[in-house]
Amino acid sequence: MDQNELDCFLVLAEELHFGRTATRLHLSRARVSQLIQKLERRVGAPLFTRTSRRVALTGLGSRLRDDLEPHYRGIENALARAVASARGIEGVLHVGFSTSLAGEMVMKTAEKLRTTHPELAVEVCEVPFSDPYGMLRKGDFDLQLTDFPVHEDDLTRGATLLAEGRVLAVAAGHPLAGRNTVTLEDLARVPLLTIAGDIPEYWLEHQLPTRTPSGRPIRQGPSVTNFQEALTLVAGGKGVLLAGAHIALYHGRPGISYVPVEEDKPLGYGLMWRSDGCNRAIELFGRTAREIARDMAPADPGTRSGSRRGLRRAPTA
């Protein structure tokens, strides 16, 4: 069996796109098509259906992927452990996380690495709400999983691993609490909590805008330094909070309603590290985090019930 055929099949089964598969494997589209056709001739039946608009696995292709993947990944992991030992991927990797969702993903990644690379210890810690990049810059973290955007000259950001919609956290008795959805235009009617600290202006404007899309001003509510303080102020009717949809699951509490925001761009999450500090352990964590992200993906944007809806996988590079 040609290793290139297996590589190509499994990547195409994940991407379902010949162009992205070619990019990931550093091949031409023609070569990808050639390898898939060779494998299909070897099997004796189509593994994919192709149209001008989409690529999909056939039933046989799905079964082959499911049968092959655990064995293939096992070989990859065995080789990775051998390479890690030979190249010295060991010691302690300090990883920060910015939100509860990012924390879950970091912990799942660390748990997988504990099995596949026991020589590498991962220690995790929450990023301060009011100083999102300070501990990374000081070297307290080697990398962190954070919410984008990030536009810092001395920091490098990786690909977006997960994306989710946003919700507006409002006091349970607030008029907006009874709505099925809100839009960013509704923010002109309420004081929006902001964050005190060393926060880049571009990040604040993206996460906590000062104007609606039509240009109407948004009143600035009290500044907060941590998330629990923000929720306390929301419950007390002092302001509203715009945040990722996952908070309805992780931070459900009496006195607060979470209303999905329509017509809004999704929030993205990914890894970042000091531009002069990338190493093999960071690369390994990034590859493993991409695998974890593929399993953390259900759905659509309703979040009132606190279910895991609103979270979706993002394309990874």
PDB file of C-alpha atoms in Angstrom:
ATOM      1  CA  MET A   1       0.000   0.000   0.000  1.00  0.00           C
ATOM      2  CA  ASP A   2       1.372   3.394  -1.024  1.00  0.00           C
ATOM      3  CA  GLN A   3       1.793   5.648   2.024  1.00  0.00           C
ATOM      4  CA  ASN A   4       1.067   8.702  -0.117  1.00  0.00           C
ATOM      5  CA  GLU A   5      -2.324   7.264  -1.077  1.00  0.00           C
ATOM      6  CA  LEU A   6      -3.267   6.795   2.572  1.00  0.00           C
ATOM      7  CA  ASP A   7      -2.059  10.270   3.515  1.00  0.00           C
ATOM      8  CA  CYS A   8      -4.023  11.806   0.671  1.00  0.00           C
ATOM      9  CA  PHE A   9      -7.171   9.801   1.392  1.00  0.00           C
ATOM     10  CA  LEU A  10      -7.301  10.687   5.087  1.00  0.00           C
ATOM     11  CA  VAL A  11      -6.605  14.385   4.543  1.00  0.00           C
ATOM     12  CA  LEU A  12      -9.210  14.611   1.771  1.00  0.00           C
ATOM     13  CA  ALA A  13     -11.689  12.735   3.986  1.00  0.00           C
ATOM     14  CA  GLU A  14     -11.179  15.479   6.580  1.00  0.00           C
ATOM     15  CA  GLU A  15     -11.082  18.522   4.308  1.00  0.00           C
ATOM     16  CA  LEU A  16     -13.541  17.354   1.607  1.00  0.00           C
ATOM     17  CA  HIS A  17     -11.820  19.848  -0.681  1.00  0.00           C
ATOM     18  CA  PHE A  18      -9.117  19.048  -3.242  1.00  0.00           C
ATOM     19  CA  GLY A  19      -7.525  22.480  -3.063  1.00  0.00           C
ATOM     20  CA  ARG A  20      -7.117  22.497   0.723  1.00  0.00           C
ATOM     21  CA  THR A  21      -5.877  18.909   0.630  1.00  0.00           C
ATOM     22  CA  ALA A  22      -3.266  19.841  -1.968  1.00  0.00           C
ATOM     23  CA  THR A  23      -2.152  22.808   0.155  1.00  0.00           C
ATOM     24  CA  ARG A  24      -1.819  20.732   3.345  1.00  0.00           C
ATOM     25  CA  LEU A  25       0.151  17.996   1.590  1.00  0.00           C
ATOM     26  CA  HIS A  26       2.222  20.407  -0.536  1.00  0.00           C
ATOM     27  CA  LEU A  27       1.013  18.688  -3.697  1.00  0.00           C
ATOM     28  CA  SER A  28      -0.730  19.813  -6.864  1.00  0.00           C
ATOM     29  CA  ARG A  29      -4.462  19.241  -7.246  1.00  0.00           C
ATOM     30  CA  ALA A  30      -3.697  16.946 -10.148  1.00  0.00           C
ATOM     31  CA  ARG A  31      -1.447  14.809  -7.954  1.00  0.00           C
ATOM     32  CA  VAL A  32      -4.152  14.606  -5.266  1.00  0.00           C
ATOM     33  CA  SER A  33      -6.677  13.427  -7.863  1.00  0.00           C
ATOM     34  CA  GLN A  34      -4.184  10.910  -9.201  1.00  0.00           C
ATOM     35  CA  LEU A  35      -3.500   9.408  -5.767  1.00  0.00           C
ATOM     36  CA  ILE A  36      -7.211   9.120  -4.931  1.00  0.00           C
ATOM     37  CA  GLN A  37      -7.944   7.481  -8.281  1.00  0.00           C
ATOM     38  CA  LYS A  38      -5.143   4.956  -7.706  1.00  0.00           C
ATOM     39  CA  LEU A  39      -6.556   4.078  -4.294  1.00  0.00           C
ATOM     40  CA  GLU A  40     -10.078   3.747  -5.694  1.00  0.00           C
ATOM     41  CA  ARG A  41      -8.787   1.382  -8.384  1.00  0.00           C
ATOM     42  CA  ARG A  42      -7.012  -0.623  -5.695  1.00  0.00           C
ATOM     43  CA  VAL A  43     -10.230  -0.814  -3.628  1.00  0.00           C
ATOM     44  CA  GLY A  44     -12.432  -1.419  -6.643  1.00  0.00           C
ATOM     45  CA  ALA A  45     -15.103   1.236  -5.993  1.00  0.00           C
ATOM     46  CA  PRO A  46     -15.442   5.028  -5.561  1.00  0.00           C
ATOM     47  CA  LEU A  47     -14.486   6.432  -2.157  1.00  0.00           C
ATOM     48  CA  PHE A  48     -15.716   9.969  -2.877  1.00  0.00           C
ATOM     49  CA  THR A  49     -18.492  11.579  -4.848  1.00  0.00           C
ATOM     50  CA  ARG A  50     -17.430  14.701  -6.693  1.00  0.00           C
ATOM     51  CA  THR A  51     -19.448  17.497  -8.223  1.00  0.00           C
ATOM     52  CA  SER A  52     -18.523  21.014  -9.288  1.00  0.00           C
ATOM     53  CA  ARG A  53     -19.772  22.232  -5.896  1.00  0.00           C
ATOM     54  CA  ARG A  54     -18.843  19.613  -3.315  1.00  0.00           C
ATOM     55  CA  VAL A  55     -16.847  16.533  -2.405  1.00  0.00           C
ATOM     56  CA  ALA A  56     -18.349  13.889  -0.119  1.00  0.00           C
ATOM     57  CA  LEU A  57     -17.367  10.459   1.144  1.00  0.00           C
ATOM     58  CA  THR A  58     -19.287   7.487  -0.157  1.00  0.00           C
ATOM     59  CA  GLY A  59     -20.520   4.918   2.358  1.00  0.00           C
ATOM     60  CA  LEU A  60     -17.529   2.746   1.501  1.00  0.00           C
ATOM     61  CA  GLY A  61     -15.215   5.746   1.873  1.00  0.00           C
ATOM     62  CA  SER A  62     -16.628   6.527   5.331  1.00  0.00           C
ATOM     63  CA  ARG A  63     -16.077   2.943   6.479  1.00  0.00           C
ATOM     64  CA  LEU A  64     -12.525   2.919   5.133  1.00  0.00           C
ATOM     65  CA  ARG A  65     -11.751   6.197   6.903  1.00  0.00           C
ATOM     66  CA  ASP A  66     -13.165   4.902  10.199  1.00  0.00           C
ATOM     67  CA  ASP A  67     -11.216   1.644   9.900  1.00  0.00           C
ATOM     68  CA  LEU A  68      -7.937   3.257   8.866  1.00  0.00           C
ATOM     69  CA  GLU A  69      -7.771   6.357  11.048  1.00  0.00           C
ATOM     70  CA  PRO A  70      -7.110   4.837  14.499  1.00  0.00           C
ATOM     71  CA  HIS A  71      -4.352   2.603  13.145  1.00  0.00           C
ATOM     72  CA  TYR A  72      -2.855   5.402  11.089  1.00  0.00           C
ATOM     73  CA  ARG A  73      -2.895   7.817  14.026  1.00  0.00           C
ATOM     74  CA  GLY A  74      -1.388   5.120  16.226  1.00  0.00           C
ATOM     75  CA  ILE A  75       1.546   4.784  13.833  1.00  0.00           C
ATOM     76  CA  GLU A  76       1.894   8.570  13.704  1.00  0.00           C
ATOM     77  CA  ASN A  77       1.867   8.811  17.503  1.00  0.00           C
ATOM     78  CA  ALA A  78       4.414   6.021  17.886  1.00  0.00           C
ATOM     79  CA  LEU A  79       6.747   7.737  15.453  1.00  0.00           C
ATOM     80  CA  ALA A  80       6.133  11.099  17.120  1.00  0.00           C
ATOM     81  CA  ARG A  81       7.087   9.662  20.519  1.00  0.00           C
ATOM     82  CA  ALA A  82      10.276   8.239  19.056  1.00  0.00           C
ATOM     83  CA  VAL A  83      11.122  11.521  17.353  1.00  0.00           C
ATOM     84  CA  ALA A  84      10.324  13.461  20.526  1.00  0.00           C
ATOM     85  CA  SER A  85      12.692  11.326  22.549  1.00  0.00           C
ATOM     86  CA  ALA A  86      15.383  11.698  19.914  1.00  0.00           C
ATOM     87  CA  ARG A  87      14.936  15.457  19.621  1.00  0.00           C
ATOM     88  CA  GLY A  88      14.354  16.210  23.261  1.00  0.00           C
ATOM     89  CA  ILE A  89      10.678  17.267  23.336  1.00  0.00           C
ATOM     90  CA  GLU A  90      10.424  17.006  27.061  1.00  0.00           C
ATOM     91  CA  GLY A  91      10.201  19.156  30.142  1.00  0.00           C
ATOM     92  CA  VAL A  92       7.328  21.486  31.016  1.00  0.00           C
ATOM     93  CA  LEU A  93       5.163  23.538  28.671  1.00  0.00           C
ATOM     94  CA  HIS A  94       3.260  26.392  30.341  1.00  0.00           C
ATOM     95  CA  VAL A  95      -0.025  27.164  28.580  1.00  0.00           C
ATOM     96  CA  GLY A  96      -2.454  29.996  29.306  1.00  0.00           C
ATOM     97  CA  PHE A  97      -6.145  30.132  28.437  1.00  0.00           C
ATOM     98  CA  SER A  98      -8.381  33.184  28.138  1.00  0.00           C
ATOM     99  CA  THR A  99     -11.918  31.811  28.591  1.00  0.00           C
ATOM    100  CA  SER A 100     -13.683  28.736  29.941  1.00  0.00           C
ATOM    101  CA  LEU A 101     -14.027  27.362  26.423  1.00  0.00           C
ATOM    102  CA  ALA A 102     -10.318  27.862  25.764  1.00  0.00           C
ATOM    103  CA  GLY A 103      -9.571  26.258  29.135  1.00  0.00           C
ATOM    104  CA  GLU A 104     -11.531  23.134  28.243  1.00  0.00           C
ATOM    105  CA  MET A 105      -9.679  22.825  24.969  1.00  0.00           C
ATOM    106  CA  VAL A 106      -6.292  23.305  26.648  1.00  0.00           C
ATOM    107  CA  MET A 107      -7.099  20.641  29.236  1.00  0.00           C
ATOM    108  CA  LYS A 108      -8.252  18.155  26.590  1.00  0.00           C
ATOM    109  CA  THR A 109      -5.064  18.790  24.631  1.00  0.00           C
ATOM    110  CA  ALA A 110      -2.934  18.334  27.755  1.00  0.00           C
ATOM    111  CA  GLU A 111      -4.730  15.071  28.583  1.00  0.00           C
ATOM    112  CA  LYS A 112      -4.054  13.688  25.121  1.00  0.00           C
ATOM    113  CA  LEU A 113      -0.390  14.696  25.292  1.00  0.00           C
ATOM    114  CA  ARG A 114      -0.125  12.987  28.680  1.00  0.00           C
ATOM    115  CA  THR A 115      -0.895   9.732  26.859  1.00  0.00           C
ATOM    116  CA  THR A 116       0.955  10.258  23.593  1.00  0.00           C
ATOM    117  CA  HIS A 117       3.967  12.199  24.922  1.00  0.00           C
ATOM    118  CA  PRO A 118       4.382  11.501  28.651  1.00  0.00           C
ATOM    119  CA  GLU A 119       7.851  13.025  28.500  1.00  0.00           C
ATOM    120  CA  LEU A 120       6.238  16.469  28.040  1.00  0.00           C
ATOM    121  CA  ALA A 121       4.405  17.906  31.066  1.00  0.00           C
ATOM    122  CA  VAL A 122       1.790  20.618  30.448  1.00  0.00           C
ATOM    123  CA  GLU A 123       0.879  23.124  33.140  1.00  0.00           C
ATOM    124  CA  VAL A 124      -2.086  25.415  32.569  1.00  0.00           C
ATOM    125  CA  CYS A 125      -3.188  28.717  34.063  1.00  0.00           C
ATOM    126  CA  GLU A 126      -5.901  31.282  33.331  1.00  0.00           C
ATOM    127  CA  VAL A 127      -4.899  34.502  31.580  1.00  0.00           C
ATOM    128  CA  PRO A 128      -5.742  37.635  33.604  1.00  0.00           C
ATOM    129  CA  PHE A 129      -8.900  39.298  32.298  1.00  0.00           C
ATOM    130  CA  SER A 130      -7.338  42.758  32.397  1.00  0.00           C
ATOM    131  CA  ASP A 131      -3.871  41.869  31.017  1.00  0.00           C
ATOM    132  CA  PRO A 132      -4.340  39.442  28.107  1.00  0.00           C
ATOM    133  CA  TYR A 133      -0.737  39.335  26.832  1.00  0.00           C
ATOM    134  CA  GLY A 134       1.433  40.375  29.782  1.00  0.00           C
ATOM    135  CA  MET A 135       2.190  36.927  31.221  1.00  0.00           C
ATOM    136  CA  LEU A 136       3.011  35.540  27.781  1.00  0.00           C
ATOM    137  CA  ARG A 137       5.408  38.406  27.123  1.00  0.00           C
ATOM    138  CA  LYS A 138       7.084  37.951  30.532  1.00  0.00           C
ATOM    139  CA  GLY A 139       7.643  34.248  29.888  1.00  0.00           C
ATOM    140  CA  ASP A 140       5.168  32.961  32.474  1.00  0.00           C
ATOM    141  CA  PHE A 141       3.468  31.156  29.567  1.00  0.00           C
ATOM    142  CA  ASP A 142       5.083  29.508  26.559  1.00  0.00           C
ATOM    143  CA  LEU A 143       1.884  29.895  24.588  1.00  0.00           C
ATOM    144  CA  GLN A 144      -1.786  30.540  25.187  1.00  0.00           C
ATOM    145  CA  LEU A 145      -5.117  29.655  23.669  1.00  0.00           C
ATOM    146  CA  THR A 146      -6.983  32.897  23.287  1.00  0.00           C
ATOM    147  CA  ASP A 147      -9.837  34.685  21.593  1.00  0.00           C
ATOM    148  CA  PHE A 148      -8.926  36.657  18.503  1.00  0.00           C
ATOM    149  CA  PRO A 149      -8.149  39.188  17.115  1.00  0.00           C
ATOM    150  CA  VAL A 150      -4.449  39.417  17.946  1.00  0.00           C
ATOM    151  CA  HIS A 151      -2.325  42.023  16.148  1.00  0.00           C
ATOM    152  CA  GLU A 152       0.849  42.294  18.230  1.00  0.00           C
ATOM    153  CA  ASP A 153       4.256  42.692  16.541  1.00  0.00           C
ATOM    154  CA  ASP A 154       6.087  40.506  19.050  1.00  0.00           C
ATOM    155  CA  LEU A 155       3.451  37.738  19.178  1.00  0.00           C
ATOM    156  CA  THR A 156       2.610  35.149  16.533  1.00  0.00           C
ATOM    157  CA  ARG A 157      -0.913  33.795  16.186  1.00  0.00           C
ATOM    158  CA  GLY A 158      -1.791  30.433  14.766  1.00  0.00           C
ATOM    159  CA  ALA A 159      -4.812  29.350  12.774  1.00  0.00           C
ATOM    160  CA  THR A 160      -8.356  29.731  14.086  1.00  0.00           C
ATOM    161  CA  LEU A 161      -9.243  26.409  15.738  1.00  0.00           C
ATOM    162  CA  LEU A 162     -12.790  27.067  16.932  1.00  0.00           C
ATOM    163  CA  ALA A 163     -15.422  29.696  16.295  1.00  0.00           C
ATOM    164  CA  GLU A 164     -18.636  30.574  18.065  1.00  0.00           C
ATOM    165  CA  GLY A 165     -21.400  33.150  18.004  1.00  0.00           C
ATOM    166  CA  ARG A 166     -21.967  35.732  20.717  1.00  0.00           C
ATOM    167  CA  VAL A 167     -24.637  36.294  23.327  1.00  0.00           C
ATOM    168  CA  LEU A 168     -25.720  39.343  25.276  1.00  0.00           C
ATOM    169  CA  ALA A 169     -25.820  38.709  29.022  1.00  0.00           C
ATOM    170  CA  VAL A 170     -28.594  40.801  30.575  1.00  0.00           C
ATOM    171  CA  ALA A 171     -30.360  40.906  33.928  1.00  0.00           C
ATOM    172  CA  ALA A 172     -33.266  38.453  33.990  1.00  0.00           C
ATOM    173  CA  GLY A 173     -35.784  41.301  34.395  1.00  0.00           C
ATOM    174  CA  HIS A 174     -34.387  43.441  31.584  1.00  0.00           C
ATOM    175  CA  PRO A 175     -36.697  44.073  28.576  1.00  0.00           C
ATOM    176  CA  LEU A 176     -34.154  42.396  26.258  1.00  0.00           C
ATOM    177  CA  ALA A 177     -34.214  39.232  28.373  1.00  0.00           C
ATOM    178  CA  GLY A 178     -37.549  38.241  26.869  1.00  0.00           C
ATOM    179  CA  ARG A 179     -36.268  38.444  23.297  1.00  0.00           C
ATOM    180  CA  ASN A 180     -35.361  35.362  21.258  1.00  0.00           C
ATOM    181  CA  THR A 181     -32.446  37.258  19.713  1.00  0.00           C
ATOM    182  CA  VAL A 182     -30.883  40.701  19.670  1.00  0.00           C
ATOM    183  CA  THR A 183     -28.708  42.507  17.138  1.00  0.00           C
ATOM    184  CA  LEU A 184     -25.718  44.775  17.593  1.00  0.00           C
ATOM    185  CA  GLU A 185     -28.042  47.704  16.922  1.00  0.00           C
ATOM    186  CA  ASP A 186     -29.829  46.907  20.204  1.00  0.00           C
ATOM    187  CA  LEU A 187     -26.624  47.806  22.059  1.00  0.00           C
ATOM    188  CA  ALA A 188     -27.459  51.478  21.524  1.00  0.00           C
ATOM    189  CA  ARG A 189     -30.197  51.022  24.152  1.00  0.00           C
ATOM    190  CA  VAL A 190     -28.060  49.672  27.022  1.00  0.00           C
ATOM    191  CA  PRO A 191     -24.813  50.396  28.897  1.00  0.00           C
ATOM    192  CA  LEU A 192     -22.201  47.854  27.779  1.00  0.00           C
ATOM    193  CA  LEU A 193     -19.664  46.703  30.368  1.00  0.00           C
ATOM    194  CA  THR A 194     -16.053  47.215  29.397  1.00  0.00           C
ATOM    195  CA  ILE A 195     -12.722  45.935  30.706  1.00  0.00           C
ATOM    196  CA  ALA A 196     -10.218  47.899  32.770  1.00  0.00           C
ATOM    197  CA  GLY A 197      -6.555  47.165  32.194  1.00  0.00           C
ATOM    198  CA  ASP A 198      -3.861  46.917  29.556  1.00  0.00           C
ATOM    199  CA  ILE A 199      -6.194  46.045  26.680  1.00  0.00           C
ATOM    200  CA  PRO A 200      -5.386  46.894  23.042  1.00  0.00           C
ATOM    201  CA  GLU A 201      -7.898  49.306  21.522  1.00  0.00           C
ATOM    202  CA  TYR A 202      -8.453  47.121  18.442  1.00  0.00           C
ATOM    203  CA  TRP A 203      -9.406  44.158  20.675  1.00  0.00           C
ATOM    204  CA  LEU A 204     -11.793  46.246  22.774  1.00  0.00           C
ATOM    205  CA  GLU A 205     -13.479  47.662  19.691  1.00  0.00           C
ATOM    206  CA  HIS A 206     -13.943  44.185  18.242  1.00  0.00           C
ATOM    207  CA  GLN A 207     -15.198  42.581  21.448  1.00  0.00           C
ATOM    208  CA  LEU A 208     -16.922  45.550  23.135  1.00  0.00           C
ATOM    209  CA  PRO A 209     -17.716  48.079  20.397  1.00  0.00           C
ATOM    210  CA  THR A 210     -18.381  51.749  21.028  1.00  0.00           C
ATOM    211  CA  ARG A 211     -20.747  52.110  18.061  1.00  0.00           C
ATOM    212  CA  THR A 212     -23.345  49.925  16.395  1.00  0.00           C
ATOM    213  CA  PRO A 213     -22.847  48.869  12.745  1.00  0.00           C
ATOM    214  CA  SER A 214     -25.013  51.845  11.653  1.00  0.00           C
ATOM    215  CA  GLY A 215     -22.881  54.250  13.695  1.00  0.00           C
ATOM    216  CA  ARG A 216     -25.119  54.825  16.718  1.00  0.00           C
ATOM    217  CA  PRO A 217     -23.123  55.337  19.944  1.00  0.00           C
ATOM    218  CA  ILE A 218     -23.094  52.574  22.572  1.00  0.00           C
ATOM    219  CA  ARG A 219     -23.040  53.770  26.157  1.00  0.00           C
ATOM    220  CA  GLN A 220     -20.060  52.565  28.154  1.00  0.00           C
ATOM    221  CA  GLY A 221     -21.020  50.870  31.393  1.00  0.00           C
ATOM    222  CA  PRO A 222     -18.780  50.149  34.390  1.00  0.00           C
ATOM    223  CA  SER A 223     -15.289  48.759  33.814  1.00  0.00           C
ATOM    224  CA  VAL A 224     -14.500  45.320  35.255  1.00  0.00           C
ATOM    225  CA  THR A 225     -11.285  43.473  35.997  1.00  0.00           C
ATOM    226  CA  ASN A 226     -12.551  39.870  36.085  1.00  0.00           C
ATOM    227  CA  PHE A 227     -15.389  37.800  34.720  1.00  0.00           C
ATOM    228  CA  GLN A 228     -17.190  37.122  37.998  1.00  0.00           C
ATOM    229  CA  GLU A 229     -17.309  40.858  38.671  1.00  0.00           C
ATOM    230  CA  ALA A 230     -18.875  41.334  35.235  1.00  0.00           C
ATOM    231  CA  LEU A 231     -21.587  38.738  35.898  1.00  0.00           C
ATOM    232  CA  THR A 232     -22.362  40.277  39.289  1.00  0.00           C
ATOM    233  CA  LEU A 233     -22.876  43.695  37.699  1.00  0.00           C
ATOM    234  CA  VAL A 234     -25.057  42.203  34.961  1.00  0.00           C
ATOM    235  CA  ALA A 235     -27.255  40.410  37.499  1.00  0.00           C
ATOM    236  CA  GLY A 236     -27.562  43.691  39.438  1.00  0.00           C
ATOM    237  CA  GLY A 237     -28.770  45.564  36.351  1.00  0.00           C
ATOM    238  CA  LYS A 238     -25.674  47.781  36.112  1.00  0.00           C
ATOM    239  CA  GLY A 239     -24.961  46.930  32.495  1.00  0.00           C
ATOM    240  CA  VAL A 240     -24.917  44.179  29.886  1.00  0.00           C
ATOM    241  CA  LEU A 241     -22.058  41.976  28.708  1.00  0.00           C
ATOM    242  CA  LEU A 242     -21.271  40.908  25.154  1.00  0.00           C
ATOM    243  CA  ALA A 243     -19.420  37.584  25.182  1.00  0.00           C
ATOM    244  CA  GLY A 244     -18.944  34.241  23.486  1.00  0.00           C
ATOM    245  CA  ALA A 245     -21.963  31.936  23.378  1.00  0.00           C
ATOM    246  CA  HIS A 246     -20.216  29.331  25.548  1.00  0.00           C
ATOM    247  CA  ILE A 247     -20.797  31.407  28.692  1.00  0.00           C
ATOM    248  CA  ALA A 248     -24.434  30.255  28.692  1.00  0.00           C
ATOM    249  CA  LEU A 249     -23.120  26.736  29.351  1.00  0.00           C
ATOM    250  CA  TYR A 250     -20.206  27.506  31.661  1.00  0.00           C
ATOM    251  CA  HIS A 251     -21.650  30.424  33.609  1.00  0.00           C
ATOM    252  CA  GLY A 252     -25.384  29.878  33.942  1.00  0.00           C
ATOM    253  CA  ARG A 253     -26.622  31.534  37.123  1.00  0.00           C
ATOM    254  CA  PRO A 254     -29.829  32.965  38.606  1.00  0.00           C
ATOM    255  CA  GLY A 255     -30.621  36.517  37.627  1.00  0.00           C
ATOM    256  CA  ILE A 256     -28.968  36.440  34.193  1.00  0.00           C
ATOM    257  CA  SER A 257     -30.393  35.662  30.764  1.00  0.00           C
ATOM    258  CA  TYR A 258     -28.224  34.989  27.722  1.00  0.00           C
ATOM    259  CA  VAL A 259     -29.736  36.193  24.450  1.00  0.00           C
ATOM    260  CA  PRO A 260     -28.121  35.123  21.118  1.00  0.00           C
ATOM    261  CA  VAL A 261     -26.811  37.959  18.930  1.00  0.00           C
ATOM    262  CA  GLU A 262     -27.902  37.856  15.288  1.00  0.00           C
ATOM    263  CA  GLU A 263     -26.101  39.308  12.263  1.00  0.00           C
ATOM    264  CA  ASP A 264     -22.757  39.156  14.027  1.00  0.00           C
ATOM    265  CA  LYS A 265     -19.353  37.847  13.002  1.00  0.00           C
ATOM    266  CA  PRO A 266     -18.250  34.747  14.936  1.00  0.00           C
ATOM    267  CA  LEU A 267     -15.522  34.886  17.551  1.00  0.00           C
ATOM    268  CA  GLY A 268     -12.429  32.873  16.727  1.00  0.00           C
ATOM    269  CA  TYR A 269     -10.062  31.050  19.095  1.00  0.00           C
ATOM    270  CA  GLY A 270      -6.512  29.917  18.449  1.00  0.00           C
ATOM    271  CA  LEU A 271      -3.002  29.652  19.827  1.00  0.00           C
ATOM    272  CA  MET A 272      -0.425  32.412  20.059  1.00  0.00           C
ATOM    273  CA  TRP A 273       3.171  32.519  21.270  1.00  0.00           C
ATOM    274  CA  ARG A 274       6.140  34.855  21.432  1.00  0.00           C
ATOM    275  CA  SER A 275       7.529  35.317  17.935  1.00  0.00           C
ATOM    276  CA  ASP A 276      11.023  34.479  19.131  1.00  0.00           C
ATOM    277  CA  GLY A 277       9.911  31.552  21.303  1.00  0.00           C
ATOM    278  CA  CYS A 278       8.501  28.853  19.018  1.00  0.00           C
ATOM    279  CA  ASN A 279       9.904  25.361  19.600  1.00  0.00           C
ATOM    280  CA  ARG A 280       9.044  21.737  18.902  1.00  0.00           C
ATOM    281  CA  ALA A 281       6.929  21.403  22.034  1.00  0.00           C
ATOM    282  CA  ILE A 282       4.774  24.351  20.949  1.00  0.00           C
ATOM    283  CA  GLU A 283       4.426  22.858  17.464  1.00  0.00           C
ATOM    284  CA  LEU A 284       3.398  19.537  18.989  1.00  0.00           C
ATOM    285  CA  PHE A 285       0.811  21.212  21.231  1.00  0.00           C
ATOM    286  CA  GLY A 286      -0.575  23.041  18.189  1.00  0.00           C
ATOM    287  CA  ARG A 287      -0.953  19.845  16.152  1.00  0.00           C
ATOM    288  CA  THR A 288      -2.680  18.102  19.035  1.00  0.00           C
ATOM    289  CA  ALA A 289      -4.971  21.084  19.651  1.00  0.00           C
ATOM    290  CA  ARG A 290      -6.109  20.902  16.013  1.00  0.00           C
ATOM    291  CA  GLU A 291      -7.094  17.273  16.553  1.00  0.00           C
ATOM    292  CA  ILE A 292      -9.015  18.193  19.708  1.00  0.00           C
ATOM    293  CA  ALA A 293     -10.787  21.048  17.882  1.00  0.00           C
ATOM    294  CA  ARG A 294     -12.188  18.597  15.343  1.00  0.00           C
ATOM    295  CA  ASP A 295     -14.087  16.863  18.156  1.00  0.00           C
ATOM    296  CA  MET A 296     -15.353  20.044  19.841  1.00  0.00           C
ATOM    297  CA  ALA A 297     -17.813  21.115  17.239  1.00  0.00           C
ATOM    298  CA  PRO A 298     -21.567  20.904  17.354  1.00  0.00           C
ATOM    299  CA  ALA A 299     -23.878  23.416  16.061  1.00  0.00           C
ATOM    300  CA  ASP A 300     -26.130  26.316  15.759  1.00  0.00           C
ATOM    301  CA  PRO A 301     -26.523  29.536  17.614  1.00  0.00           C
ATOM    302  CA  GLY A 302     -29.360  29.064  20.133  1.00  0.00           C
ATOM    303  CA  THR A 303     -27.903  29.170  23.637  1.00  0.00           C
ATOM    304  CA  ARG A 304     -30.736  29.885  26.065  1.00  0.00           C
ATOM    305  CA  SER A 305     -30.826  26.388  27.453  1.00  0.00           C
ATOM    306  CA  GLY A 306     -27.128  26.400  28.277  1.00  0.00           C
ATOM    307  CA  SER A 307     -26.530  23.545  25.852  1.00  0.00           C
ATOM    308  CA  ARG A 308     -23.340  23.365  23.848  1.00  0.00           C
ATOM    309  CA  ARG A 309     -24.898  24.971  20.805  1.00  0.00           C
ATOM    310  CA  GLY A 310     -23.270  27.894  19.034  1.00  0.00           C
ATOM    311  CA  LEU A 311     -19.840  26.283  18.928  1.00  0.00           C
ATOM    312  CA  ARG A 312     -18.434  25.200  15.603  1.00  0.00           C
ATOM    313  CA  ARG A 313     -15.228  23.977  14.119  1.00  0.00           C
ATOM    314  CA  ALA A 314     -13.191  26.504  12.183  1.00  0.00           C
ATOM    315  CA  PRO A 315     -11.023  25.708   9.150  1.00  0.00           C
ATOM    316  CA  THR A 316      -7.513  24.854  10.256  1.00  0.00           C
ATOM    317  CA  ALA A 317      -4.337  25.408   8.338  1.00  0.00           C
TER     318      ALA A 317
END
